[in-house]
Amino acid sequence: MTDTTLPEGTGTSPVKAGMVRRLRTSMPLVIWCAVGWLAAMVLTAIFADLLRPHEITAMSLTQRMAPMGTPGYWLGTDDLGRDVLSRLIQSIRVSLVIAFGATIISAVFGTTLGFLAAQFRGWVENLVMALADFQAALPFMIMSLAVLAFFGTSMVLLVGLMGFYGWERYARIARGLAISASAQGYAGAVVQLGAKPSRVYLRHILPNVASTLIVSMTLTFPEIILMESGLSFLGLGVQPPQTSLGNMVGFGREYLTRAPWIMLAPSVVIVLTTLSISLLGDWLRDRLDPTIR
Amino acid sequence: MTPILEARGLVQQYATGRSLFGKPPSMRAVDGVDLAVREGEILGIVGESGSGKSTLGRMLLGLETPFAGEVRWRGQPMPAPRTDMWRRLRAQMQLIFQDPLAALDRRMTIAAQIAEPLEIHGLMKGAEAAERVAELMARVGLRPDQADRYPHELSGGQRQRVVISRALAMRPKFLVCDEPVSALDVSIQAQVVNLLRDLQEQEGLTMVFISHDLKVVHNICNRVAVMYLGRVVEEGPSGEVFGDPRHPYTRALVSSIPKAGRGLTDRIILQGEPPNPAMRPPGCAFHPRCAIADAACAGEIPELSGHRGRLTACLKQRAIIPATAA
Amino acid sequence: MLNFILSRMARAVMTLVMVMSFAFIVMRLSGDPATILLGPDAPQDAIDAFRARWGLDDPLWKQYLAYIAQIFTFDFGISMRDQMPALDIVLERIPATLAITLPAMILKLGIGIPAGVYAALHRESIADRGVITLSIFGFTIPSFVLALVLVLIFSVQLGWLPSGGQDSWQHAILPIVTLSVGGIGIMARFSRSAMIEVLGQPYIRTAMAKGLSWRDVVWKHALPNASVPIVTLVGFMVGALIAGAAVVESIFSWPGVGRLIVSSVANRDLAVVQCLLLVIASSMVAANLLVDIAYGLLDPRLRSKRSAH
Ligand SMILES: Nc1ncnc2c1ncn2[C@@H]1O[C@H](COP(=O)(O)OP(=O)(O)OP(=O)(O)O)[C@@H](O)[C@H]1O
Ligand SMILES: [Mg+2]
């Protein structure tokens, strides 16, 4: 029973081994590129302060809208003469930090609620599922816009808001897996040995559902990047003088005809990053968890 | 002798659907069971699929709160599930599952899983616990080099041995085995049954043994209770029940046991539909399939009571009493 | 089946109540509703009149009930920018949004599903790989980047299509394309995997073993079963469309609901934002309800249970 609903961890069934081998032989180049790109992005985010050639707000009035390839300003400058490369590096850091923070918040929050629903059932479960329905029924973008309208924009609010993105998926997955594990599976067996819920959930259920949750994280991560950059693009996310990828594209939009490079570089970074994570996520999903699409 | 475990008027019912308005429909899986388990005995529970054996077993262990009735362990009422008292009591009573693979955590080595109850109940740590695990593994016939294996690397019989040794880690007094071998290959069923019986003797365990396999029950159980649609219809020492079945349902069951040199020639084939707890017939639940039932059987639910020195729940048995008593 | 529809409707109502409560909570947390709905510059006597009328000094639960009652009379407050009822402003914008979202929806379904089904039926072929690759690109490119690239190509470079406004049908082309590309990708991918899963089921093998033609197997057995999960996705698509409209309408200066929400958020025109929130949520809930019912009609397991569930 549980064999079909739970991810197999160390299993080496012949079917699986064949699939992994197939993936290893047919996928590696794309996956390696994706991993390489993501590693570069993470390193850029970590060492942003060292890598930046200029201050992100440093304006050079003599070098306004310099095209790509200008010595010292390899990706050009914007309308105020600020270095696009430096701003891009800082944007990568800001966007990745927001997306990482939000992904982790939403995974922890959603999983916790899902486990609570599975543990207490009854009205707790009904409440969590009703909240999940509500979250799924209201487009997240619209909800975020409403919250930002009422509270004004701030970095903390933005991360907190993005931290709600996709929590209902983790909650549903965690609840479903925990219930099936308790009903007739290993978790029920441990409960009947006399274990406290904390032990059952942290030592047994969490490690068993981790791979499924990680796969969901690879789904929500790029979506959060897109959500944040969409809001920032509209001028409602990250606020100047701070900068993020979407925010750069938003500014570049006004110079689309005269200085397309301002929006080009951040657009490419967004597309390549979300693409890499999606590819990697797909690959991981096939490898770790054949039961979900 | 006072029973170690006593059940009175146990009823369990489950909702069979949802309904927006009014009460959801429900069905009784166990419908009024009185049972006493004596210290050191093996009590067998037999009955068709769906007769409520597993549900009864879970209630005896306190894993489920009965809808009505109560279970007493050593004279004390069973604490509510998932309370601290209840958790402490787990050290004394354990369940052996039908499907050992489902009962084991596939991400933990078997040594870690056998040691788990020791950790949970804070009994032993480190070297002492490792020693106890090694001892338990030897006890159930697992090789020491299998300690670091994962459940899927073992055979079905070996997995069940892991489950058994984990259950024994706390030196429990009472064990419910719910079809402990039915998921195993026929060739190793006997080994595991013998292991259970040996352990029962050596450790002085009290055991409830739920099974479809009447032969095994006959062999290892001191007493046996026969269930039909959530009620015990006959109960007694297993030699007597199998040697001289009184209830018509028990007779049909016993006649289906193949015996050497006899074949199944005098087998009683039950007519009618197999029992469905959602549509329990009025009166004696067995009457639509019973060869000797008459109109009275549809009107009254027979109680489990003594007739000619045995416990049966059948109106026809009662009819005989005056004759033999006189 | 009736029970099923009733329970879905109960859930829909429940969700709407939660959206209203959400709006109420956010509004109360963010400050005084009088200044929120009347604007910070409102004269003091207007504020006092408002507070008295809406009982802002009453206990919270009374205010909550009053708020719900207010919504049921379609009173969403006055836009502080245009001094018009918020609901009128929102309703006025709906046709423009439908003019681009409906065609986009048709494109998503009309291209996405056939492409996905075709790919599933010709697995590992070049067409299949093409569908997978394109669909991955389709949903990883953010709509605002796609929109700007399209403008750069078709408006700036080629000069074929206008880059913004709402004067002719040509103006609608780029917004519609932008809105539909991501959804086509998701739809194609999802239909493909739904179809592949169905094709792997034992009953398909049984149908083939019975000697049915491949055509009949696909049309009579595989497609109806694959349509069940696909229909659920359509419910989510409606939400994605509305969210996408916010970005796309802003870029193309398309005077619809999406652009209205962005500008009202930027101007903090809270009466309008709140009204939009409730209108959008209601349409989402209605769409999901329809999908649920369609799901019930399609799913043979639910259809065959007459009264039990
Ligand atoms: N948790 C539950 N929820 C709803 N119904 C249940 C539940 N557990 C058992 N039942 C129902 O109660 C009845 C008795 O089940 P039970 O598992 O006790 O039977 P059993 O005698 O152990 O059968 P088997 O020999 O097949 O194991 C069955 O009809 C079953 O469907
Ligand atoms: Mg059972």
JSON list of C-alpha atoms in Angstrom, two decimals, chain B residues 74-198:
[
{"chain": "B", "resi": 74, "resn": "ARG", "atom": "CA", "xyz": [-5.10, -5.73, 35.18]},
{"chain": "B", "resi": 75, "resn": "GLY", "atom": "CA", "xyz": [-8.34, -4.38, 36.58]},
{"chain": "B", "resi": 76, "resn": "GLN", "atom": "CA", "xyz": [-7.64, -0.78, 35.54]},
{"chain": "B", "resi": 77, "resn": "PRO", "atom": "CA", "xyz": [-9.56, 1.00, 32.77]},
{"chain": "B", "resi": 78, "resn": "MET", "atom": "CA", "xyz": [-7.64, 1.53, 29.55]},
{"chain": "B", "resi": 79, "resn": "PRO", "atom": "CA", "xyz": [-6.29, 5.12, 29.33]},
{"chain": "B", "resi": 80, "resn": "ALA", "atom": "CA", "xyz": [-7.36, 7.25, 26.36]},
{"chain": "B", "resi": 81, "resn": "PRO", "atom": "CA", "xyz": [-5.16, 6.88, 23.26]},
{"chain": "B", "resi": 82, "resn": "ARG", "atom": "CA", "xyz": [-2.14, 9.14, 22.94]},
{"chain": "B", "resi": 83, "resn": "THR", "atom": "CA", "xyz": [-2.05, 10.24, 26.55]},
{"chain": "B", "resi": 84, "resn": "ASP", "atom": "CA", "xyz": [1.13, 9.83, 28.61]},
{"chain": "B", "resi": 85, "resn": "MET", "atom": "CA", "xyz": [-0.39, 6.98, 30.60]},
{"chain": "B", "resi": 86, "resn": "TRP", "atom": "CA", "xyz": [-1.34, 5.26, 27.40]},
{"chain": "B", "resi": 87, "resn": "ARG", "atom": "CA", "xyz": [2.18, 5.68, 26.01]},
{"chain": "B", "resi": 88, "resn": "ARG", "atom": "CA", "xyz": [3.74, 4.18, 29.12]},
{"chain": "B", "resi": 89, "resn": "LEU", "atom": "CA", "xyz": [1.38, 1.25, 28.88]},
{"chain": "B", "resi": 90, "resn": "ARG", "atom": "CA", "xyz": [2.71, 0.46, 25.37]},
{"chain": "B", "resi": 91, "resn": "ALA", "atom": "CA", "xyz": [5.77, -1.05, 27.03]},
{"chain": "B", "resi": 92, "resn": "GLN", "atom": "CA", "xyz": [3.49, -3.78, 28.35]},
{"chain": "B", "resi": 93, "resn": "MET", "atom": "CA", "xyz": [1.35, -4.51, 25.32]},
{"chain": "B", "resi": 94, "resn": "GLN", "atom": "CA", "xyz": [2.29, -4.67, 21.68]},
{"chain": "B", "resi": 95, "resn": "LEU", "atom": "CA", "xyz": [0.81, -5.41, 18.28]},
{"chain": "B", "resi": 96, "resn": "ILE", "atom": "CA", "xyz": [2.35, -7.59, 15.59]},
{"chain": "B", "resi": 97, "resn": "PHE", "atom": "CA", "xyz": [1.15, -6.41, 12.21]},
{"chain": "B", "resi": 98, "resn": "GLN", "atom": "CA", "xyz": [-0.01, -8.35, 9.26]},
{"chain": "B", "resi": 99, "resn": "ASP", "atom": "CA", "xyz": [2.25, -6.60, 6.76]},
{"chain": "B", "resi": 100, "resn": "PRO", "atom": "CA", "xyz": [5.77, -6.23, 8.18]},
{"chain": "B", "resi": 101, "resn": "LEU", "atom": "CA", "xyz": [7.03, -4.06, 5.32]},
{"chain": "B", "resi": 102, "resn": "ALA", "atom": "CA", "xyz": [4.39, -1.43, 5.98]},
{"chain": "B", "resi": 103, "resn": "ALA", "atom": "CA", "xyz": [5.16, -1.49, 9.70]},
{"chain": "B", "resi": 104, "resn": "LEU", "atom": "CA", "xyz": [8.84, -0.68, 9.26]},
{"chain": "B", "resi": 105, "resn": "ASP", "atom": "CA", "xyz": [10.40, 2.66, 8.38]},
{"chain": "B", "resi": 106, "resn": "ARG", "atom": "CA", "xyz": [12.17, 2.12, 5.10]},
{"chain": "B", "resi": 107, "resn": "ARG", "atom": "CA", "xyz": [14.77, 4.76, 5.87]},
{"chain": "B", "resi": 108, "resn": "MET", "atom": "CA", "xyz": [16.11, 3.25, 9.06]},
{"chain": "B", "resi": 109, "resn": "THR", "atom": "CA", "xyz": [18.34, 0.27, 9.61]},
{"chain": "B", "resi": 110, "resn": "ILE", "atom": "CA", "xyz": [16.67, -2.61, 11.34]},
{"chain": "B", "resi": 111, "resn": "ALA", "atom": "CA", "xyz": [18.98, -2.31, 14.36]},
{"chain": "B", "resi": 112, "resn": "ALA", "atom": "CA", "xyz": [17.87, 1.29, 14.79]},
{"chain": "B", "resi": 113, "resn": "GLN", "atom": "CA", "xyz": [14.26, 0.25, 14.55]},
{"chain": "B", "resi": 114, "resn": "ILE", "atom": "CA", "xyz": [14.60, -2.56, 17.06]},
{"chain": "B", "resi": 115, "resn": "ALA", "atom": "CA", "xyz": [16.31, -0.13, 19.44]},
{"chain": "B", "resi": 116, "resn": "GLU", "atom": "CA", "xyz": [13.55, 2.41, 19.04]},
{"chain": "B", "resi": 117, "resn": "PRO", "atom": "CA", "xyz": [11.23, 1.28, 21.82]},
{"chain": "B", "resi": 118, "resn": "LEU", "atom": "CA", "xyz": [14.21, 1.30, 24.21]},
{"chain": "B", "resi": 119, "resn": "GLU", "atom": "CA", "xyz": [14.87, 4.92, 23.29]},
{"chain": "B", "resi": 120, "resn": "ILE", "atom": "CA", "xyz": [11.22, 5.91, 23.40]},
{"chain": "B", "resi": 121, "resn": "HIS", "atom": "CA", "xyz": [10.75, 4.55, 26.87]},
{"chain": "B", "resi": 122, "resn": "GLY", "atom": "CA", "xyz": [14.16, 5.78, 27.98]},
{"chain": "B", "resi": 123, "resn": "LEU", "atom": "CA", "xyz": [15.28, 2.38, 29.19]},
{"chain": "B", "resi": 124, "resn": "MET", "atom": "CA", "xyz": [18.73, 1.92, 27.73]},
{"chain": "B", "resi": 125, "resn": "LYS", "atom": "CA", "xyz": [21.27, 3.83, 25.73]},
{"chain": "B", "resi": 126, "resn": "GLY", "atom": "CA", "xyz": [24.46, 3.27, 23.79]},
{"chain": "B", "resi": 127, "resn": "ALA", "atom": "CA", "xyz": [26.33, 0.03, 24.34]},
{"chain": "B", "resi": 128, "resn": "GLU", "atom": "CA", "xyz": [23.69, -1.44, 26.60]},
{"chain": "B", "resi": 129, "resn": "ALA", "atom": "CA", "xyz": [20.99, -0.87, 24.00]},
{"chain": "B", "resi": 130, "resn": "ALA", "atom": "CA", "xyz": [23.21, -2.28, 21.25]},
{"chain": "B", "resi": 131, "resn": "GLU", "atom": "CA", "xyz": [23.74, -5.38, 23.32]},
{"chain": "B", "resi": 132, "resn": "ARG", "atom": "CA", "xyz": [20.03, -5.79, 23.89]},
{"chain": "B", "resi": 133, "resn": "VAL", "atom": "CA", "xyz": [19.37, -5.36, 20.15]},
{"chain": "B", "resi": 134, "resn": "ALA", "atom": "CA", "xyz": [21.94, -8.04, 19.34]},
{"chain": "B", "resi": 135, "resn": "GLU", "atom": "CA", "xyz": [20.35, -10.33, 21.90]},
{"chain": "B", "resi": 136, "resn": "LEU", "atom": "CA", "xyz": [16.87, -9.72, 20.47]},
{"chain": "B", "resi": 137, "resn": "MET", "atom": "CA", "xyz": [18.03, -10.35, 16.93]},
{"chain": "B", "resi": 138, "resn": "ALA", "atom": "CA", "xyz": [19.64, -13.61, 17.95]},
{"chain": "B", "resi": 139, "resn": "ARG", "atom": "CA", "xyz": [16.47, -14.48, 19.79]},
{"chain": "B", "resi": 140, "resn": "VAL", "atom": "CA", "xyz": [14.26, -14.22, 16.70]},
{"chain": "B", "resi": 141, "resn": "GLY", "atom": "CA", "xyz": [16.82, -15.82, 14.42]},
{"chain": "B", "resi": 142, "resn": "LEU", "atom": "CA", "xyz": [18.31, -12.83, 12.61]},
{"chain": "B", "resi": 143, "resn": "ARG", "atom": "CA", "xyz": [22.01, -12.85, 11.78]},
{"chain": "B", "resi": 144, "resn": "PRO", "atom": "CA", "xyz": [24.18, -10.16, 13.41]},
{"chain": "B", "resi": 145, "resn": "ASP", "atom": "CA", "xyz": [25.38, -8.93, 10.02]},
{"chain": "B", "resi": 146, "resn": "GLN", "atom": "CA", "xyz": [21.80, -8.00, 9.14]},
{"chain": "B", "resi": 147, "resn": "ALA", "atom": "CA", "xyz": [21.77, -5.24, 11.76]},
{"chain": "B", "resi": 148, "resn": "ASP", "atom": "CA", "xyz": [22.71, -2.56, 9.26]},
{"chain": "B", "resi": 149, "resn": "ARG", "atom": "CA", "xyz": [20.31, -3.67, 6.57]},
{"chain": "B", "resi": 150, "resn": "TYR", "atom": "CA", "xyz": [17.23, -1.74, 5.50]},
{"chain": "B", "resi": 151, "resn": "PRO", "atom": "CA", "xyz": [13.80, -3.38, 5.52]},
{"chain": "B", "resi": 152, "resn": "HIS", "atom": "CA", "xyz": [13.59, -3.78, 1.75]},
{"chain": "B", "resi": 153, "resn": "GLU", "atom": "CA", "xyz": [16.84, -5.75, 1.81]},
{"chain": "B", "resi": 154, "resn": "LEU", "atom": "CA", "xyz": [15.28, -8.49, 3.90]},
{"chain": "B", "resi": 155, "resn": "SER", "atom": "CA", "xyz": [12.87, -11.26, 3.01]},
{"chain": "B", "resi": 156, "resn": "GLY", "atom": "CA", "xyz": [9.28, -11.17, 4.23]},
{"chain": "B", "resi": 157, "resn": "GLY", "atom": "CA", "xyz": [9.94, -13.67, 6.99]},
{"chain": "B", "resi": 158, "resn": "GLN", "atom": "CA", "xyz": [13.00, -11.77, 8.15]},
{"chain": "B", "resi": 159, "resn": "ARG", "atom": "CA", "xyz": [11.03, -8.54, 8.22]},
{"chain": "B", "resi": 160, "resn": "GLN", "atom": "CA", "xyz": [8.39, -10.14, 10.39]},
{"chain": "B", "resi": 161, "resn": "ARG", "atom": "CA", "xyz": [11.16, -11.29, 12.71]},
{"chain": "B", "resi": 162, "resn": "VAL", "atom": "CA", "xyz": [12.32, -7.69, 12.94]},
{"chain": "B", "resi": 163, "resn": "VAL", "atom": "CA", "xyz": [8.80, -6.58, 13.83]},
{"chain": "B", "resi": 164, "resn": "ILE", "atom": "CA", "xyz": [8.58, -9.31, 16.46]},
{"chain": "B", "resi": 165, "resn": "SER", "atom": "CA", "xyz": [11.91, -8.46, 18.03]},
{"chain": "B", "resi": 166, "resn": "ARG", "atom": "CA", "xyz": [10.99, -4.78, 18.11]},
{"chain": "B", "resi": 167, "resn": "ALA", "atom": "CA", "xyz": [7.75, -5.67, 19.88]},
{"chain": "B", "resi": 168, "resn": "LEU", "atom": "CA", "xyz": [9.64, -7.79, 22.41]},
{"chain": "B", "resi": 169, "resn": "ALA", "atom": "CA", "xyz": [12.30, -5.18, 23.15]},
{"chain": "B", "resi": 170, "resn": "MET", "atom": "CA", "xyz": [10.38, -3.78, 26.10]},
{"chain": "B", "resi": 171, "resn": "ARG", "atom": "CA", "xyz": [9.61, -7.24, 27.50]},
{"chain": "B", "resi": 172, "resn": "PRO", "atom": "CA", "xyz": [5.85, -6.76, 27.09]},
{"chain": "B", "resi": 173, "resn": "LYS", "atom": "CA", "xyz": [3.35, -8.93, 28.92]},
{"chain": "B", "resi": 174, "resn": "PHE", "atom": "CA", "xyz": [0.67, -8.98, 26.27]},
{"chain": "B", "resi": 175, "resn": "LEU", "atom": "CA", "xyz": [0.86, -9.37, 22.52]},
{"chain": "B", "resi": 176, "resn": "VAL", "atom": "CA", "xyz": [-1.85, -9.14, 19.86]},
{"chain": "B", "resi": 177, "resn": "CYS", "atom": "CA", "xyz": [-0.79, -10.85, 16.64]},
{"chain": "B", "resi": 178, "resn": "ASP", "atom": "CA", "xyz": [-3.09, -9.79, 13.82]},
{"chain": "B", "resi": 179, "resn": "GLU", "atom": "CA", "xyz": [-2.69, -12.38, 11.08]},
{"chain": "B", "resi": 180, "resn": "PRO", "atom": "CA", "xyz": [1.05, -12.34, 11.66]},
{"chain": "B", "resi": 181, "resn": "VAL", "atom": "CA", "xyz": [1.88, -14.77, 8.89]},
{"chain": "B", "resi": 182, "resn": "SER", "atom": "CA", "xyz": [-0.81, -14.31, 6.27]},
{"chain": "B", "resi": 183, "resn": "ALA", "atom": "CA", "xyz": [1.39, -11.94, 4.23]},
{"chain": "B", "resi": 184, "resn": "LEU", "atom": "CA", "xyz": [4.25, -14.45, 4.27]},
{"chain": "B", "resi": 185, "resn": "ASP", "atom": "CA", "xyz": [5.15, -17.24, 1.95]},
{"chain": "B", "resi": 186, "resn": "VAL", "atom": "CA", "xyz": [3.48, -20.49, 2.96]},
{"chain": "B", "resi": 187, "resn": "SER", "atom": "CA", "xyz": [6.84, -22.20, 3.32]},
{"chain": "B", "resi": 188, "resn": "ILE", "atom": "CA", "xyz": [7.97, -19.86, 6.11]},
{"chain": "B", "resi": 189, "resn": "GLN", "atom": "CA", "xyz": [4.63, -19.38, 7.85]},
{"chain": "B", "resi": 190, "resn": "ALA", "atom": "CA", "xyz": [5.25, -22.37, 10.08]},
{"chain": "B", "resi": 191, "resn": "GLN", "atom": "CA", "xyz": [8.67, -21.08, 11.13]},
{"chain": "B", "resi": 192, "resn": "VAL", "atom": "CA", "xyz": [7.30, -17.75, 12.24]},
{"chain": "B", "resi": 193, "resn": "VAL", "atom": "CA", "xyz": [4.36, -19.37, 14.04]},
{"chain": "B", "resi": 194, "resn": "ASN", "atom": "CA", "xyz": [6.74, -21.69, 15.88]},
{"chain": "B", "resi": 195, "resn": "LEU", "atom": "CA", "xyz": [8.94, -18.73, 16.77]},
{"chain": "B", "resi": 196, "resn": "LEU", "atom": "CA", "xyz": [5.94, -16.95, 18.24]},
{"chain": "B", "resi": 197, "resn": "ARG", "atom": "CA", "xyz": [4.94, -19.99, 20.24]},
{"chain": "B", "resi": 198, "resn": "ASP", "atom": "CA", "xyz": [8.46, -20.52, 21.59]}
]
